[in-house]
Short mmCIF file of C-alpha atoms in Angstrom, two decimals:
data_model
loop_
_atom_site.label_atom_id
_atom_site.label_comp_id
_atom_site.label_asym_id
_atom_site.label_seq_id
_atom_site.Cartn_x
_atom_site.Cartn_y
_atom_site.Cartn_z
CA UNK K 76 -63.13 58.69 66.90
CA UNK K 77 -61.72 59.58 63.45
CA UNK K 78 -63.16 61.50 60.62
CA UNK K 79 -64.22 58.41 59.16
CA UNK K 80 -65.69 56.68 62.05
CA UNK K 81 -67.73 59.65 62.71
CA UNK K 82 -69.47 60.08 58.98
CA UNK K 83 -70.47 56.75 59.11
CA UNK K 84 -71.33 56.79 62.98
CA UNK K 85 -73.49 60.21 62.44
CA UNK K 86 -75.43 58.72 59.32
CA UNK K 87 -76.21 55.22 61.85
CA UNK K 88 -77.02 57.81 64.23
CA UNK K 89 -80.20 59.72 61.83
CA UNK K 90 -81.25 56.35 60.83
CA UNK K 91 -81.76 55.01 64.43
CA UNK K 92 -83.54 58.57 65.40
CA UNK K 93 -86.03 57.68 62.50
CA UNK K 94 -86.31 54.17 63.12
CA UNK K 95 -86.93 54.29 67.14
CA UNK K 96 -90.12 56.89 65.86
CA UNK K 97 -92.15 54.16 64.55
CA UNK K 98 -93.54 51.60 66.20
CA UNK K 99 -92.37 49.06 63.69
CA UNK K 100 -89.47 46.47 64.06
CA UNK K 101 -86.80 45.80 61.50
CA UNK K 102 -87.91 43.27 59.95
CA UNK K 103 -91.39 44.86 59.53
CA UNK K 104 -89.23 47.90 57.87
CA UNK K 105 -87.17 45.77 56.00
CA UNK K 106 -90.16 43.74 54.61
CA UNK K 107 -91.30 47.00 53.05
CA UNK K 108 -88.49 47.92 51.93
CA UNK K 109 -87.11 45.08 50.42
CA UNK K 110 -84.47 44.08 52.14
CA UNK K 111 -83.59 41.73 55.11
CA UNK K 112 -83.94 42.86 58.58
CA UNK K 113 -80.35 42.09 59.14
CA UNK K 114 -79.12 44.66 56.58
CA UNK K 115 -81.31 47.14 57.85
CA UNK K 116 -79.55 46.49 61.52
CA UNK K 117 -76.27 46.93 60.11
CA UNK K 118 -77.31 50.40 58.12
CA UNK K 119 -78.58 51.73 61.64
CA UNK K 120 -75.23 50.33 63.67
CA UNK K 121 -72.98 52.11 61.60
CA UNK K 122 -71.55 48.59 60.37
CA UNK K 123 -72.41 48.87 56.35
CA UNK K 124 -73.35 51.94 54.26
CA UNK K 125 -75.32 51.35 51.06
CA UNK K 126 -73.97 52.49 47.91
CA UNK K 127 -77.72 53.43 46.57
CA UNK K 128 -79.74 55.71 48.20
CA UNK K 129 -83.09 54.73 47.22
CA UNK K 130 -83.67 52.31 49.62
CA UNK K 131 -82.25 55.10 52.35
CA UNK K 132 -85.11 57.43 50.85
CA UNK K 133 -88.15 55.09 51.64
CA UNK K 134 -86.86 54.00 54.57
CA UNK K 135 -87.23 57.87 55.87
CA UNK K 136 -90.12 57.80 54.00
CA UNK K 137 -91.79 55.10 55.91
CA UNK K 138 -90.57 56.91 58.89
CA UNK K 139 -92.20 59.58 58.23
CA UNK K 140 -89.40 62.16 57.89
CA UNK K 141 -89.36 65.64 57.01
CA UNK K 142 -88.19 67.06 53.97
CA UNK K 143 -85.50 69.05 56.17
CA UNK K 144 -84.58 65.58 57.47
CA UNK K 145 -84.51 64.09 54.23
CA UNK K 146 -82.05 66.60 52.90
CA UNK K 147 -79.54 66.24 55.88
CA UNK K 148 -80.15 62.21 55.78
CA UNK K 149 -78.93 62.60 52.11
CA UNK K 150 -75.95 64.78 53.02
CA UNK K 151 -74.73 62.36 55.69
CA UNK K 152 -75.34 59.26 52.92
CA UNK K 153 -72.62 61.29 51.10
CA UNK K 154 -70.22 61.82 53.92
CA UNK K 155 -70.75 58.05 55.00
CA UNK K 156 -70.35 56.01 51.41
CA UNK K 157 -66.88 58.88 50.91
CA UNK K 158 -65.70 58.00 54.06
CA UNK K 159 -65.87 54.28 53.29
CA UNK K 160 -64.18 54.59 50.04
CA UNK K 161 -61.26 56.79 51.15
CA UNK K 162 -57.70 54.77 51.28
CA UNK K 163 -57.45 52.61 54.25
CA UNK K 164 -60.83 51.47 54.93
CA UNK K 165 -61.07 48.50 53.39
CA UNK K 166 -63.69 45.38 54.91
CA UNK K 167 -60.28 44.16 56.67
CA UNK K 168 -59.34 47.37 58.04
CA UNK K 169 -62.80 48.27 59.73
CA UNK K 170 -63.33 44.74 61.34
CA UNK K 171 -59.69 44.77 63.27
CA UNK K 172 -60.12 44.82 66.81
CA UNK K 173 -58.41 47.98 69.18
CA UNK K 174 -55.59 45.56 70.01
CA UNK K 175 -54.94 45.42 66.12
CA UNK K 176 -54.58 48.86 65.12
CA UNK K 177 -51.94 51.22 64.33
CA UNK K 178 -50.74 53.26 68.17
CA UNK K 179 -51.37 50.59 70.19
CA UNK K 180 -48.72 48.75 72.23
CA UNK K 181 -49.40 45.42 70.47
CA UNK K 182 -49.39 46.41 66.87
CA UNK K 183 -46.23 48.89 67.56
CA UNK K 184 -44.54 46.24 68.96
CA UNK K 185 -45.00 43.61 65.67
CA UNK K 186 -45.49 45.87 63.26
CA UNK K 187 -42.59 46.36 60.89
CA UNK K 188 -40.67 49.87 60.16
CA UNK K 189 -42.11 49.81 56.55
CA UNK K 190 -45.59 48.83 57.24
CA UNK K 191 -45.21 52.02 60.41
CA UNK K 192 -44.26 54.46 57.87
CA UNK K 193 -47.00 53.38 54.99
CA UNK K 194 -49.77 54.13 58.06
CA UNK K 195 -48.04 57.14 58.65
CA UNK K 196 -48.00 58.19 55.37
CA UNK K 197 -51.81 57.22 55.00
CA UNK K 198 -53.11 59.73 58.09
CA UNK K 199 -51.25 62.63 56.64
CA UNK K 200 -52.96 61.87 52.58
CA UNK K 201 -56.42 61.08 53.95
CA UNK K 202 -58.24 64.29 53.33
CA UNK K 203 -59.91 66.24 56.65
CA UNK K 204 -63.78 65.84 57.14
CA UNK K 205 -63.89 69.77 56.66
CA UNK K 206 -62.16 69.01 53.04
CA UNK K 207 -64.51 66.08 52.58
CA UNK K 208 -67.82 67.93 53.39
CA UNK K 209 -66.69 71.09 51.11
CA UNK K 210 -65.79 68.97 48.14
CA UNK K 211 -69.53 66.95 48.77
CA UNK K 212 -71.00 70.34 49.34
CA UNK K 213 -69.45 71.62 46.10
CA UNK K 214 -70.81 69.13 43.88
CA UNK K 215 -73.94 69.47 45.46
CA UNK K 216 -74.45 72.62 44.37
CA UNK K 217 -72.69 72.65 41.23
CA UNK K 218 -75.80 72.36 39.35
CA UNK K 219 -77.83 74.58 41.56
CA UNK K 220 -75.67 77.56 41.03
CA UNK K 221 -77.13 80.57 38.76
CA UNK K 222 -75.06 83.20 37.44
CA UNK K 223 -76.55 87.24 38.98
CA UNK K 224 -75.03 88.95 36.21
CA UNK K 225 -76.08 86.73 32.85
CA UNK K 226 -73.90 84.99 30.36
CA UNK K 227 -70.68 85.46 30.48
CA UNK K 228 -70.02 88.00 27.45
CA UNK K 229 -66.71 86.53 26.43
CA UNK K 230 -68.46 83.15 26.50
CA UNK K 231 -67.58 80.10 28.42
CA UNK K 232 -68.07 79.90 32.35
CA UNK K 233 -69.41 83.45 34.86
CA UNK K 234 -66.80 84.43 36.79
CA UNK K 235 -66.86 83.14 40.56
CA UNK K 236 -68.43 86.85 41.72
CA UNK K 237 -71.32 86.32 39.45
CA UNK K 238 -72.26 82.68 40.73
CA UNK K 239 -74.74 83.07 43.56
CA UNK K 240 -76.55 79.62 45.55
CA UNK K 241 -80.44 79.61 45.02
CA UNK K 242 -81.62 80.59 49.09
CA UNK K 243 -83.43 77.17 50.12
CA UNK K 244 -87.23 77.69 50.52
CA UNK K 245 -89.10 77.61 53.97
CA UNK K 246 -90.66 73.63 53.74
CA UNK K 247 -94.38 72.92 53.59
CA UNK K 248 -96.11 73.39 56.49
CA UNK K 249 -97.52 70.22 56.50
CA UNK K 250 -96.84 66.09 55.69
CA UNK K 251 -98.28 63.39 54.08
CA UNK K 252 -98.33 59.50 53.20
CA UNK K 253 -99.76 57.45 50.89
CA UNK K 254 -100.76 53.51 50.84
CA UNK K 255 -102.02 52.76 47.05
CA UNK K 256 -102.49 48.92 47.91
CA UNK K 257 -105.58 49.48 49.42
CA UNK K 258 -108.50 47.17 48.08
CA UNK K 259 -112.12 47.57 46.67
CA UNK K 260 -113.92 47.51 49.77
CA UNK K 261 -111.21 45.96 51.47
CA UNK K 262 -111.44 42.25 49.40
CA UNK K 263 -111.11 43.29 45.21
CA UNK K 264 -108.32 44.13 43.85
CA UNK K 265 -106.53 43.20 40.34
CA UNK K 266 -102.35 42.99 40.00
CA UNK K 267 -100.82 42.28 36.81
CA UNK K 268 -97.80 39.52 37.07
CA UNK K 269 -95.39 38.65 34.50
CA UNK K 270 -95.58 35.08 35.64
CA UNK K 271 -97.75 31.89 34.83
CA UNK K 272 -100.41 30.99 37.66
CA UNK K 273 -97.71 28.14 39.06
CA UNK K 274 -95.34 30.43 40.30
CA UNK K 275 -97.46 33.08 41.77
CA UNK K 276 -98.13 32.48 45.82
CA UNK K 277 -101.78 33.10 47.26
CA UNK K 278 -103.23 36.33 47.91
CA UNK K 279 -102.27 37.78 50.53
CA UNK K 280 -103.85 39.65 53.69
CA UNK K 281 -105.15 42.96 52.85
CA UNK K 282 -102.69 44.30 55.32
CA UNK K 283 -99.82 42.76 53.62
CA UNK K 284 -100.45 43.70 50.41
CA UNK K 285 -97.60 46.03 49.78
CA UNK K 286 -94.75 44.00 50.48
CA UNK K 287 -96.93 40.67 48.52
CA UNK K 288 -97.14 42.64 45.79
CA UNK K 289 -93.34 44.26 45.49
CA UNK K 290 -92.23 40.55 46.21
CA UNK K 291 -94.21 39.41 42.72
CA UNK K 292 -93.12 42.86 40.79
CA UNK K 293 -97.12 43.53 40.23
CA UNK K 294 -98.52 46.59 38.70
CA UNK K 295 -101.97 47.57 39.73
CA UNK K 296 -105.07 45.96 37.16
CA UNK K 297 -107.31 48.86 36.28
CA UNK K 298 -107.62 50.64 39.24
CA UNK K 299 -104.57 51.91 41.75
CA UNK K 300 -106.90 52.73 45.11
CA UNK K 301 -104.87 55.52 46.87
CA UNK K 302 -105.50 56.62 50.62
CA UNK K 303 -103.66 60.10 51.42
CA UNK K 304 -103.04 61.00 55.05
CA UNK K 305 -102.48 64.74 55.21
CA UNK K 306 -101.23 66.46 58.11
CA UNK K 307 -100.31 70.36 59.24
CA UNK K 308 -96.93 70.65 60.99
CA UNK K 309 -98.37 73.16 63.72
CA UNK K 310 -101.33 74.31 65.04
CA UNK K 311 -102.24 76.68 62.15
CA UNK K 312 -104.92 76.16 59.69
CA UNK K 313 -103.22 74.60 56.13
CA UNK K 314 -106.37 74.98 53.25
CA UNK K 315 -106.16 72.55 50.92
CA UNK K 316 -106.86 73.88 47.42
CA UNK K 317 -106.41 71.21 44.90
CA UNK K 318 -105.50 68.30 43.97
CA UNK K 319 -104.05 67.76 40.30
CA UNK K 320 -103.20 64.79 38.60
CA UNK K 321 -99.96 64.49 36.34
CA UNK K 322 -99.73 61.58 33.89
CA UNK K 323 -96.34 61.42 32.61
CA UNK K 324 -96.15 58.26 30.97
CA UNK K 325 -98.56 56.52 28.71
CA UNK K 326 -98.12 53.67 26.47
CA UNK K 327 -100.53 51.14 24.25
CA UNK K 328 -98.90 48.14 24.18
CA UNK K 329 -98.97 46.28 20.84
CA UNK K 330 -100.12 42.61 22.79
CA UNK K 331 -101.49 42.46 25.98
CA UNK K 332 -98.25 41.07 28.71
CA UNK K 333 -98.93 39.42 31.84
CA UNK K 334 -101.66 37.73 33.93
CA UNK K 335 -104.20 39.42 35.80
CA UNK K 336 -104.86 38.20 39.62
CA UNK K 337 -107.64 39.09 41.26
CA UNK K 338 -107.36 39.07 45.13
CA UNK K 339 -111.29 38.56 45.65
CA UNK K 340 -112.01 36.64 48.13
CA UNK K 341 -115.30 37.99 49.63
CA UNK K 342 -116.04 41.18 50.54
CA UNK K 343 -116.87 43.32 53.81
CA UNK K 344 -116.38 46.71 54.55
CA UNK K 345 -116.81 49.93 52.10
CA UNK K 346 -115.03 52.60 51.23
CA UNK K 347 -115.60 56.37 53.33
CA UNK K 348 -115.00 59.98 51.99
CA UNK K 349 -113.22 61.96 51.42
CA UNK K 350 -113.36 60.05 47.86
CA UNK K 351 -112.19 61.04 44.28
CA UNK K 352 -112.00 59.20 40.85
CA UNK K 353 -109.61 59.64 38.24
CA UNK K 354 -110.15 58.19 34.57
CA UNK K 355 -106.68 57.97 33.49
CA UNK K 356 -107.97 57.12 29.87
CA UNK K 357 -109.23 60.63 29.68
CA UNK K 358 -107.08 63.32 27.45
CA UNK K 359 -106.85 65.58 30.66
CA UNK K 360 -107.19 63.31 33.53
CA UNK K 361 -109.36 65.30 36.88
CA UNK K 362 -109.83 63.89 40.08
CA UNK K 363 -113.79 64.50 40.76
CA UNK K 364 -115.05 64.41 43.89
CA UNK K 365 -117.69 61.38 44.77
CA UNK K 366 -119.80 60.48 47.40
CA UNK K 367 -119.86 58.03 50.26
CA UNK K 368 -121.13 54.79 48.98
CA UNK K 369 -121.81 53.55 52.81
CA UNK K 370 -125.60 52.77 52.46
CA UNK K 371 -125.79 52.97 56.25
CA UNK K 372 -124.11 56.60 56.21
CA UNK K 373 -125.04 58.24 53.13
CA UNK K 374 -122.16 61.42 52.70
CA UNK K 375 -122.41 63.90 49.45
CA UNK K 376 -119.46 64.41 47.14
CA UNK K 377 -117.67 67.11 48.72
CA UNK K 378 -115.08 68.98 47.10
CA UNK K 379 -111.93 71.39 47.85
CA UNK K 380 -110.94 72.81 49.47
CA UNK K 381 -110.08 71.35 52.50
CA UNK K 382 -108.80 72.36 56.40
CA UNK K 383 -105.71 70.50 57.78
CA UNK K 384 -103.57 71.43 61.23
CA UNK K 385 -101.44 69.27 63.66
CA UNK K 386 -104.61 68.07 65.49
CA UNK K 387 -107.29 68.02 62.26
CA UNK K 388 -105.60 65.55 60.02
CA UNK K 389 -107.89 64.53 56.64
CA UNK K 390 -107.84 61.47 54.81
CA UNK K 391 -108.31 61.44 51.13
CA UNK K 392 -108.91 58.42 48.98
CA UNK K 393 -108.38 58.39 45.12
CA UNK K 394 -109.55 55.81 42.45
CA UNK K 395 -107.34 56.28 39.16
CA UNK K 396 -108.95 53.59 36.61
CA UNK K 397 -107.91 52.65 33.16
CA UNK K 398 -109.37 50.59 29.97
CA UNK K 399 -106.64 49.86 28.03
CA UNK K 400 -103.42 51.91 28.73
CA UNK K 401 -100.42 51.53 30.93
CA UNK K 402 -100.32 54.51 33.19
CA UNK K 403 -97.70 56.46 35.06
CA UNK K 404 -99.05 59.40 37.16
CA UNK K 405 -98.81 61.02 40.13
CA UNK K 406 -100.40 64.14 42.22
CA UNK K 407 -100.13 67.37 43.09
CA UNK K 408 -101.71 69.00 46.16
CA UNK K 409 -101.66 72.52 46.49
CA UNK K 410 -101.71 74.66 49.72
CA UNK K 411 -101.95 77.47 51.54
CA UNK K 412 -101.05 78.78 54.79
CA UNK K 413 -100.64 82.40 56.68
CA UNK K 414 -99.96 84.25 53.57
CA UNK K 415 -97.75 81.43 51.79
CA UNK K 416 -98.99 78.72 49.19
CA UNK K 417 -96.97 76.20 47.23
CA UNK K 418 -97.67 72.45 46.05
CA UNK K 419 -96.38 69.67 47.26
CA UNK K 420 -96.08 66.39 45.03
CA UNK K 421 -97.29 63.20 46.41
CA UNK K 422 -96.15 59.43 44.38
CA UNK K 423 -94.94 56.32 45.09
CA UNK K 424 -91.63 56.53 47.20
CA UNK K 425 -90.15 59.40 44.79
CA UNK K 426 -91.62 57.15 41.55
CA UNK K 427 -95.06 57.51 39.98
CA UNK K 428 -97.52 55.11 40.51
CA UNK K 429 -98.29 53.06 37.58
CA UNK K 430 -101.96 51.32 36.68
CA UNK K 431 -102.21 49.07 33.83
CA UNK K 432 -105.58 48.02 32.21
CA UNK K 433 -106.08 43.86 31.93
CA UNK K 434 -108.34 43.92 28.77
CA UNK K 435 -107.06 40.58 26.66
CA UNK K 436 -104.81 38.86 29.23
CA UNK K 437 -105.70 35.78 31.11
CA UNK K 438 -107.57 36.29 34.44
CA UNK K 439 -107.33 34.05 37.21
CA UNK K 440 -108.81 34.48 41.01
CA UNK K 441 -107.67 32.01 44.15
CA UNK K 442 -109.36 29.15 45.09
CA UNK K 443 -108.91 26.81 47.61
CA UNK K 444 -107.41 24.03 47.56
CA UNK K 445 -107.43 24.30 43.40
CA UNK K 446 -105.28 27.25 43.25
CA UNK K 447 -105.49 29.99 40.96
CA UNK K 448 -108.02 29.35 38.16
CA UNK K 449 -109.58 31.05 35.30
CA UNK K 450 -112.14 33.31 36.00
CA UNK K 451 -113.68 32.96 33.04
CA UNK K 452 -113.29 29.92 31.81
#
């Protein structure tokens, strides 16, 4: 197998690893991610490389990769999408059966002395994979490097002695998700949708929520309901210290845009602790602990911190809210564990999550058979 054959065969390779993890098909992957089940089999057969790697990133999200498996899944993205763009591997090239390619006794036999000499010529140009991975590795780090000594006192660039690679940090010792389409009590919940009532489908399942609303483009009306599963790595204790909130977007628009949906549809089971509020609206935005509000199994507000470990996972669920602005925020969980502490950033998928208030736009909930009609008519 070639140099080429094996970047793209080693990236296939990671994303099968991840994928055969879960419990979850390709097309229930796919669904989530946006994308057909039939690209996603391709990316993990080594048959297509993407040329983005966002998708790539919540795909090992939703697989629950590390952050050390995240960083060599990006490094092997590289390798793969240079591989496929070096000379000679165009869509024609990679599809030609054995039989078909240059060595063999079929193609030696037709081919003619000019076409012979231009593969040749192409084996000896194409650049090794040891080449390949140092130029990648190169630009990597071209923005990462610090200079030991200072500025350079004759101005311009350090010399190379006095460039030195930042040492990569020891990862957190533990992992997380997030789901922030859950619903009020498993029935209310408001999206905002750029689209009139006719071209919006029904609500969907509580369960399917995510991929309904990524299909419509929504943005969460008023209140973005976050459930964080936190995990330690090992068996040691990981205190949880804080959790911050970071808005770093915040606009007013002029006139309200869009239509508010409501997905209320009846109502059944309530929310459980470990639950916080966030008011969005509010100069410095704090998530405040609250209490249960399970009638049946009344629980005080209880705040950090917090006790994780591989076998004493802890759910916390967060209520951001907002009147009138359109937020984007996301959090910050700090840690510590044996002697070490750090913070580890939790949003949507490497974006923030965004919550838009509904105050003067139409509001419509789903009726059947009518449809979507006003709510307040």
């Amino acid at each position: 197998m070639d140099a080429i054959q094996d970047d793209v065969a080693e990236f296939a390779l990671l994303l099968t690893r991840l994928k055969e993890r879960t419990d979850r098909s390709y097309a229930a992957l796919a669904r989530r991610l946006g994308m057909s089940a039939s690209t996603l089999h391709r990316y993990c057969a080594g048959e297509a490389v993407p040329l983005s790697f966002t998708g790539i990133e919540r795909f090992a999200a939703l697989c629950g990769a590390s952050p050390e498996e995240r960083v060599e899944l990006h490094r092997r993205w590289i390798l793969a999408v240079a591989a496929r763009q070096r000379p000679g591997t165009s869509d024609a090239r990679r599809t030609q059966t054995p039989q078909d390619l240059p060595g063999t006794t079929a193609s030696a036999a037709s081919a003619s002395p000019d076409i012979q000499a231009k593969e040749a010529e192409r084996p000896r140009r194409r650049p090794s994979r040891s080449m390949a991975l140092a130029a990648v590795l190169a630009v990597a780090l071209a923005g990462l490097t610090t200079s030991a000594a200072g500025p350079n006192p004759g101005g311009g660039e350090p010399s190379p002695s006095a460039r030195t690679a930042p040492e990569p940090s020891a990862p957190a010792p533990l992992t997380w998700t997030a789901n922030s389409h859950l619903w009020q009590l498993e029935c209310d919940h408001d999206y905002v949708i750029d689209k009139p009532p006719g071209q919006v489908p029904p609500p969907p399942t509580p369960q399917d929520a995510e991929v309904w609303a990524v299909s419509q483009g929504a943005v969460h009306g008023r209140t973005t309901n976050l459930r964080i599963s936190v995990q330690g790595r090992g068996n040691a204790a990981v205190v949880l210290e804080a959790l911050h909130v970071r808005v770093v977007g915040r606009t007013t628009p002029a006139a309200p845009q869009g239509t508010a949906y409501s997905m209320y549809e009846g109502c059944g089971a309530v929310l459980i602790p470990r639950h916080f509020a966030v008011d969005l609206d509010a100069r410095r935005p704090l998530a405040r602990s609250r209490p249960g509000n399970d009638p049946d199994r009344p629980a005080p507000a209880i705040d950090f911190p917090y006790r994780v470990s591989l076998r004493e996972p802890e759910v916390l669920l967060l209520s951001a809210g907002t009147v009138s602005c359109t937020c984007d925020w996301f959090l910050e969980l700090d840690w510590s564990s044996q002697g070490r502490s750090g913070t580890v950033r939790i949003d949507d998928h490497g974006r923030p999550f965004r919550t838009t208030g509904i105050q003067g736009l139409p509001h419509y909930w789903y009726r059947d058979p009518a449809g979507w009609i006003p709510m307040n008519p």
